[in-house]
Short mmCIF file of C-alpha atoms in Angstrom, two decimals:
data_model
loop_
_atom_site.label_atom_id
_atom_site.label_comp_id
_atom_site.label_asym_id
_atom_site.label_seq_id
_atom_site.Cartn_x
_atom_site.Cartn_y
_atom_site.Cartn_z
CA TRP A 12 -10.09 23.83 25.62
CA GLU A 13 -8.79 24.05 29.16
CA ALA A 14 -7.75 27.50 30.31
CA GLY A 15 -4.20 28.31 29.30
CA GLU A 16 -3.94 25.70 26.53
CA SER A 17 -3.14 26.67 22.96
CA LYS A 18 -5.91 26.60 20.39
CA MET A 19 -5.31 25.64 16.76
CA ASN A 20 -5.64 28.52 14.31
CA LEU A 21 -8.60 27.60 12.08
CA SER A 22 -8.89 30.99 10.41
CA ASN A 23 -8.58 29.44 6.91
CA ILE A 24 -11.60 27.21 7.51
CA PRO A 25 -14.98 28.85 6.79
CA ILE A 26 -16.91 29.60 9.94
CA ASN A 27 -19.80 27.39 8.83
CA GLU A 28 -17.53 24.30 8.61
CA LYS A 29 -16.79 22.21 11.67
CA VAL A 30 -13.80 19.88 12.06
CA VAL A 31 -15.00 16.28 12.51
CA SER A 32 -11.74 14.28 12.27
CA ILE A 33 -7.99 14.81 12.74
CA TYR A 34 -5.25 12.67 11.15
CA LEU A 35 -1.50 12.78 11.77
CA ASN A 36 1.40 11.54 9.67
CA GLY A 37 4.29 13.97 9.37
CA SER A 38 1.62 16.58 8.69
CA THR A 39 -1.73 17.34 10.30
CA PHE A 40 -4.91 16.80 8.29
CA LEU A 41 -8.34 18.10 9.31
CA LEU A 42 -11.58 16.87 7.70
CA THR A 43 -14.65 19.07 8.08
CA ASP A 44 -18.37 18.33 7.98
CA ALA A 45 -18.47 19.98 4.56
CA GLY A 46 -16.18 17.26 3.21
CA LYS A 47 -13.15 19.49 2.78
CA LEU A 48 -9.60 18.59 3.81
CA TYR A 49 -7.15 21.05 5.37
CA ALA A 50 -3.48 20.47 6.21
CA SER A 51 -0.55 22.02 8.08
CA GLY A 52 3.03 20.99 8.78
CA VAL A 53 6.10 20.23 6.66
CA VAL A 54 5.08 20.25 3.00
CA ASN A 55 7.93 18.04 1.78
CA LEU A 56 7.08 15.18 4.13
CA SER A 57 5.05 12.39 2.59
CA PRO A 58 2.27 12.14 1.69
CA GLY A 59 2.24 15.85 0.86
CA MET A 60 -0.57 18.36 0.93
CA GLY A 61 -1.65 18.98 -2.63
CA SER A 62 -1.10 21.63 -5.28
CA SER A 63 -1.93 24.62 -3.09
CA PHE A 64 1.34 24.23 -1.14
CA SER A 65 3.84 23.95 -3.99
CA ASN A 66 5.66 27.18 -3.14
CA SER A 67 5.88 26.60 0.60
CA SER A 68 8.19 24.53 2.78
CA LYS A 69 6.07 24.70 5.92
CA VAL A 70 2.46 25.57 6.57
CA TYR A 71 1.62 26.88 10.03
CA THR A 72 -2.13 27.36 9.61
CA PRO A 73 -4.34 24.55 8.26
CA SER A 74 -5.10 25.33 4.62
CA LEU A 75 -7.26 23.69 1.96
CA VAL A 76 -5.80 20.65 0.18
CA LYS A 77 -6.26 21.04 -3.59
CA SER A 78 -5.59 19.00 -6.70
CA ASN A 79 -4.98 19.63 -10.37
CA TYR A 80 -8.19 17.63 -10.86
CA ALA A 81 -11.14 20.01 -10.78
CA ALA A 82 -13.42 17.12 -9.77
CA PHE A 83 -11.45 16.63 -6.55
CA ASN A 84 -11.63 20.31 -5.65
CA SER A 85 -15.42 20.34 -5.99
CA SER A 86 -15.97 16.97 -4.30
CA VAL A 87 -17.25 16.21 -0.82
CA ILE A 88 -14.77 13.94 0.96
CA LYS A 89 -16.48 11.30 3.08
CA LYS A 90 -13.45 9.25 4.14
CA PHE A 91 -9.77 10.08 4.54
CA TYR A 92 -6.91 7.81 5.57
CA THR A 93 -3.15 8.16 5.81
CA ASP A 94 -0.49 5.63 6.79
CA ARG A 95 -0.47 4.85 10.49
CA TYR A 96 3.31 4.96 10.56
CA TYR A 97 5.67 7.36 8.83
CA ASN A 98 7.90 4.92 6.96
CA LEU A 99 10.53 6.43 4.65
CA GLU A 100 11.59 3.01 3.39
CA ASP A 101 8.25 2.26 1.73
CA GLY A 102 6.99 5.80 1.25
CA THR A 103 3.82 7.25 2.66
CA LEU A 104 0.38 7.67 1.12
CA ALA A 105 -2.94 9.38 1.72
CA VAL A 106 -6.29 8.36 0.23
CA ALA A 107 -9.64 10.14 0.08
CA VAL A 108 -13.05 8.72 -0.82
CA THR A 109 -15.58 11.21 -2.15
CA GLU A 110 -19.35 11.30 -1.84
CA ASP A 111 -19.75 10.16 -5.45
CA GLY A 112 -17.65 7.06 -4.77
CA TRP A 113 -14.35 8.07 -6.33
CA LEU A 114 -10.99 7.19 -4.77
CA TYR A 115 -8.11 9.68 -4.88
CA GLY A 116 -4.56 9.06 -3.70
CA TRP A 117 -1.32 10.98 -3.30
CA GLY A 118 2.10 10.60 -1.72
CA VAL A 119 5.30 8.68 -2.36
CA VAL A 120 5.71 4.94 -2.95
CA ASN A 121 9.20 3.48 -3.21
CA GLY A 122 8.88 0.60 -5.65
CA GLY A 123 5.09 0.39 -5.49
CA GLY A 124 4.43 1.31 -9.10
CA LEU A 125 1.48 3.60 -8.29
CA SER A 126 3.07 6.65 -10.00
CA LEU A 127 1.73 9.10 -7.45
CA THR A 128 2.88 12.59 -6.57
CA LYS A 129 2.08 14.84 -3.63
CA ILE A 130 -1.01 16.11 -5.47
CA PRO A 131 -4.29 14.11 -5.22
CA LYS A 132 -4.86 11.89 -8.27
CA LEU A 133 -7.90 9.87 -9.30
CA LEU A 134 -7.20 6.16 -8.73
CA LEU A 135 -10.52 4.31 -8.87
CA SER A 136 -14.08 5.21 -9.88
CA PRO A 137 -17.40 3.36 -10.34
CA SER A 138 -16.64 3.04 -14.05
CA GLN A 139 -13.88 0.58 -13.07
CA THR A 140 -15.84 -1.34 -10.43
CA GLY A 141 -18.97 -2.31 -12.34
CA GLY A 142 -20.84 0.81 -11.28
CA LYS A 143 -20.19 0.30 -7.55
CA LYS A 144 -19.15 3.33 -5.51
CA ILE A 145 -16.05 3.19 -3.33
CA VAL A 146 -17.15 3.74 0.27
CA ASP A 147 -13.92 3.30 2.23
CA ALA A 148 -10.17 2.85 1.73
CA VAL A 149 -7.07 2.04 3.78
CA THR A 150 -3.40 2.51 2.92
CA ASP A 151 -0.10 1.61 4.53
CA GLY A 152 3.39 0.66 3.42
CA GLY A 153 2.77 1.51 -0.24
CA THR A 154 -0.39 -0.61 -0.65
CA ILE A 155 -4.00 0.56 -1.01
CA TRP A 156 -7.14 -1.45 -0.28
CA ALA A 157 -10.55 -0.02 -1.30
CA LEU A 158 -14.02 -1.21 -0.27
CA ASP A 159 -16.98 -0.75 -2.62
CA GLU A 160 -20.65 -0.48 -1.71
CA SER A 161 -21.31 -4.14 -2.54
CA GLY A 162 -18.74 -5.31 0.02
CA SER A 163 -16.04 -6.19 -2.51
CA VAL A 164 -12.39 -5.23 -1.93
CA TRP A 165 -9.95 -3.86 -4.52
CA SER A 166 -6.18 -3.61 -4.04
CA ALA A 167 -3.09 -2.09 -5.68
CA GLY A 168 0.51 -1.27 -4.77
CA LYS A 169 3.30 -3.16 -3.04
CA ASN A 170 3.00 -6.91 -2.52
CA LEU A 171 6.23 -8.32 -1.07
CA TYR A 172 4.34 -10.35 1.56
CA GLY A 173 1.21 -11.12 -0.45
CA GLN A 174 -0.72 -8.22 1.13
CA LEU A 175 -2.55 -7.52 -2.15
CA ALA A 176 -4.39 -10.79 -1.33
CA ARG A 177 -4.40 -11.88 -4.97
CA ASN A 178 -2.72 -15.29 -4.61
CA TYR A 179 0.82 -14.21 -5.45
CA ASN A 180 3.55 -12.24 -3.74
CA GLY A 181 6.59 -10.23 -4.72
CA GLU A 182 5.59 -8.10 -7.69
CA ALA A 183 3.88 -4.75 -7.13
CA ASP A 184 0.85 -3.84 -9.24
CA SER A 185 -0.37 -0.33 -10.00
CA ASN A 186 -3.71 -1.57 -11.35
CA PHE A 187 -6.60 -2.08 -8.96
CA GLN A 188 -8.09 -5.56 -9.08
CA LYS A 189 -10.84 -7.19 -7.06
CA ILE A 190 -9.83 -9.60 -4.29
CA THR A 191 -11.44 -13.02 -3.99
CA ILE A 192 -12.74 -13.55 -0.45
CA PRO A 193 -13.56 -17.17 0.54
CA SER A 194 -17.25 -18.03 -0.04
CA ASN A 195 -17.60 -14.59 -1.65
CA LYS A 196 -18.20 -13.06 1.77
CA THR A 197 -19.39 -9.45 1.94
CA ILE A 198 -16.73 -7.27 3.63
CA THR A 199 -17.64 -4.37 5.90
CA LYS A 200 -14.23 -3.20 7.17
CA ILE A 201 -10.53 -3.36 6.28
CA ALA A 202 -7.64 -3.00 8.76
CA ALA A 203 -4.02 -2.96 7.61
CA ASP A 204 -0.46 -2.13 8.49
CA GLY A 205 2.47 -1.92 6.08
CA PHE A 206 2.80 -5.70 5.89
CA SER A 207 -0.56 -7.38 6.52
CA VAL A 208 -4.30 -6.85 6.06
CA LEU A 209 -7.47 -8.07 7.77
CA PHE A 210 -10.98 -8.17 6.30
CA LEU A 211 -14.13 -8.21 8.47
CA ALA A 212 -17.11 -9.96 6.85
CA VAL A 213 -20.73 -9.03 7.50
CA ASP A 214 -21.30 -12.38 9.23
CA GLY A 215 -18.49 -11.70 11.74
CA ASP A 216 -15.82 -13.88 10.18
CA VAL A 217 -12.34 -12.35 9.71
CA TYR A 218 -9.80 -13.11 6.98
CA GLY A 219 -6.12 -12.16 6.77
CA ALA A 220 -3.41 -11.92 4.12
CA GLY A 221 0.20 -10.74 3.96
CA LEU A 222 3.01 -11.09 6.48
CA ASN A 223 2.28 -13.74 9.15
CA ASN A 224 5.69 -14.43 10.66
CA ALA A 225 4.37 -13.98 14.21
CA SER A 226 1.00 -15.66 13.50
CA GLN A 227 -0.52 -12.17 13.62
CA LEU A 228 -3.12 -13.06 10.97
CA GLY A 229 -4.90 -15.33 13.42
CA PHE A 230 -3.63 -18.66 12.10
CA PRO A 231 -0.27 -20.43 12.64
CA LYS A 232 2.71 -19.01 10.78
CA SER A 233 3.48 -22.55 9.67
CA THR A 234 0.26 -22.63 7.63
CA PRO A 235 1.28 -23.24 3.99
CA GLY A 236 1.20 -19.92 2.23
CA CYS A 237 4.19 -18.28 0.64
CA THR A 238 7.91 -17.93 1.09
CA ILE A 239 9.47 -14.54 1.73
CA LYS A 240 13.04 -13.33 1.53
CA VAL A 241 14.37 -11.55 4.58
CA PRO A 242 17.83 -10.01 4.89
CA ARG A 243 20.38 -11.86 6.99
CA TYR A 244 22.27 -9.76 9.56
CA ALA A 245 25.49 -10.42 11.45
CA TRP A 246 25.44 -8.53 14.74
CA GLY A 247 23.34 -5.73 13.36
CA TRP A 248 25.01 -5.40 9.95
CA PRO A 249 23.49 -6.64 6.67
CA THR A 250 25.48 -9.45 5.07
CA GLY A 251 23.99 -9.14 1.59
CA LYS A 252 22.54 -12.62 1.99
CA TYR A 253 18.91 -13.60 2.46
CA ASP A 254 16.96 -16.35 4.18
CA GLU A 255 13.78 -17.73 2.69
CA ILE A 256 11.18 -18.43 5.35
CA GLU A 257 7.54 -19.43 5.52
CA GLY A 258 5.49 -16.73 7.11
CA CYS A 259 2.99 -15.07 4.81
CA SER A 260 -0.31 -15.70 3.08
CA LYS A 261 -0.94 -14.73 -0.56
CA GLN A 262 -4.70 -15.02 -0.26
CA PRO A 263 -7.25 -14.34 2.48
CA LYS A 264 -7.45 -17.10 5.10
CA LEU A 265 -9.79 -17.47 8.04
CA TYR A 266 -8.82 -15.96 11.40
CA GLN A 267 -9.10 -18.90 13.82
CA LEU A 268 -11.50 -17.67 16.46
CA PRO A 269 -13.17 -20.37 18.60
CA ASN A 270 -16.32 -21.93 17.13
CA GLY A 271 -19.32 -19.63 17.35
CA ILE A 272 -17.27 -16.50 18.14
CA LYS A 273 -17.97 -13.65 15.72
CA ALA A 274 -16.16 -10.32 15.35
CA LYS A 275 -17.58 -6.82 15.24
CA ASP A 276 -14.29 -4.91 14.93
CA ILE A 277 -10.70 -5.59 13.85
CA PHE A 278 -7.31 -4.00 14.45
CA ILE A 279 -3.77 -4.85 13.33
CA VAL A 280 -0.52 -3.19 14.38
CA SER A 281 3.09 -3.57 13.35
CA PRO A 282 6.28 -1.49 13.51
CA GLY A 283 6.95 0.51 10.37
CA VAL A 284 10.33 -1.11 9.66
CA PHE A 285 12.30 -4.28 10.16
CA ASN A 286 14.88 -3.60 12.85
CA PRO A 287 17.54 -6.29 13.40
CA LYS A 288 18.07 -7.54 16.94
CA GLY A 289 21.83 -7.59 16.46
CA ASN A 290 22.45 -11.32 16.07
CA ASN A 291 22.69 -13.59 13.07
CA SER A 292 19.03 -14.59 13.05
CA TYR A 293 16.48 -13.53 10.44
CA GLU A 294 14.12 -12.70 13.31
CA THR A 295 14.09 -9.00 14.11
CA GLU A 296 13.27 -6.84 17.09
CA ALA A 297 10.22 -5.65 15.18
CA ASP A 298 8.85 -9.21 15.13
CA ARG A 299 8.19 -8.85 18.85
CA TYR A 300 5.51 -6.26 18.17
CA ARG A 301 3.35 -7.74 15.38
CA ASN A 302 -0.23 -8.18 16.59
CA SER A 303 -3.89 -8.18 15.66
CA PHE A 304 -6.92 -7.82 17.91
CA ILE A 305 -10.56 -8.79 17.42
CA VAL A 306 -13.48 -7.29 19.34
CA THR A 307 -16.26 -9.87 19.39
CA LYS A 308 -19.99 -9.26 19.13
CA SER A 309 -20.28 -10.26 22.80
CA GLY A 310 -17.75 -7.60 23.87
CA GLU A 311 -14.68 -9.77 24.38
CA VAL A 312 -11.19 -9.31 22.92
CA TYR A 313 -9.03 -11.91 21.19
CA GLY A 314 -5.44 -11.22 20.21
CA ALA A 315 -2.93 -12.93 17.95
CA GLY A 316 0.74 -12.53 17.16
CA SER A 317 3.74 -11.78 19.31
CA ASN A 318 3.40 -11.77 23.09
CA TYR A 319 7.03 -11.07 24.02
CA HIS A 320 6.04 -8.14 26.27
CA GLY A 321 2.68 -9.58 27.34
CA GLN A 322 0.75 -7.30 24.97
CA LEU A 323 -1.91 -9.95 24.29
CA GLY A 324 -3.17 -9.41 27.84
CA ILE A 325 -3.56 -13.13 28.59
CA GLY A 326 -1.79 -13.12 31.98
CA SER A 327 1.66 -14.14 30.73
CA ASN A 328 4.14 -13.55 27.91
CA VAL A 329 3.82 -17.12 26.55
CA GLU A 330 3.75 -17.17 22.75
CA TYR A 331 0.86 -18.84 20.90
CA ASP A 332 0.22 -19.40 17.20
CA ILE A 333 -3.57 -19.12 17.47
CA PRO A 334 -5.70 -16.26 18.87
CA LYS A 335 -6.15 -16.06 22.63
CA LYS A 336 -8.82 -14.35 24.71
CA MET A 337 -7.68 -11.28 26.66
CA ILE A 338 -8.10 -11.55 30.43
CA LEU A 339 -10.00 -8.51 31.70
CA ASP A 340 -10.29 -7.09 35.21
CA ASN A 341 -13.20 -8.89 36.92
CA SER A 342 -14.09 -5.73 38.82
CA ASN A 343 -15.79 -4.55 35.61
CA SER A 344 -17.33 -7.90 34.68
CA ASP A 345 -20.60 -6.31 33.56
CA SER A 346 -18.91 -4.08 30.97
CA ALA A 347 -18.39 -4.94 27.30
CA ILE A 348 -15.43 -3.94 25.17
CA VAL A 349 -16.38 -1.58 22.35
CA GLY A 350 -12.99 -0.95 20.72
CA VAL A 351 -9.25 -1.59 20.79
CA GLU A 352 -6.29 0.69 20.26
CA ALA A 353 -2.68 -0.47 20.21
CA GLU A 354 0.88 0.57 19.53
CA PRO A 355 3.84 -1.74 18.74
CA VAL A 356 4.68 -2.52 22.38
CA VAL A 357 1.54 -2.15 24.48
CA ALA A 358 -2.09 -3.05 23.84
CA ALA A 359 -4.91 -1.23 25.60
CA TYR A 360 -8.67 -1.54 25.64
CA VAL A 361 -11.57 0.88 26.17
#
């Protein structure tokens, strides 16, 4: 810490535990090297902080997250994830993957059918996945995707845009089921927002499912997929009528990188809500900020989706329906990109 800056009060964390990760979403979550999760903030905000905070409204010092499940309290947490955006409309979730390969979840889902509370609950275990441990999980917008040790993906929750990737859209499902990836590819990473999901295969191919109304899944939005209902607005006010538009994919489809280009990392970003532009079009202001980015094995960046503000970094704000290579500063031509971080308006690279 720099001199004069405030230091977080970690007095509730044993001195032999070190914080290794910090997560923010209405509350602050700290994961330690001992696999324990601590939280502070407003208890009533989703996703909640577990059973140890039931009599409090606010917690000012990070304290241990507990469950009514004894197995959770004695487990070592290896992975933790909470929604990237705090979205009251869909609810907000948190998921934790333990060392023994069990998946726990908690939070609030509006219409997702997951029947969760603000206390961690067991969602998926090796007994349900053919003996395969869960090794990672992602959640956003009321949907959960889990990755097992064999590279298979399981999904449950909301599915308005086909983001469950199970070849249908509309109906939510509280039961985890395995997703079929083309050619039975082995998946190594999942990236998702509240509307869409990307899957990175071990061979560097990328597949996408869910909302694709800005071609953010890496293939044209006109690609036959599924029809979605979007509310019709008249100068910012809902009319009670809906338009049906093409713009989603119910099953994973290949991200259209140029031939021979393979990915090593994936990222997708989208605003947490639909926000009407104030005219009578189904298109919304939020549609100007729906993007995905791919870091290639050679250290280049390709982006897809909206380019209204030039966030694809291609030298203009021209819109394209296929991925485009980001133009980087030639003064650092010998450097390779190792990661991407983005928010709904601006993309940046490191």
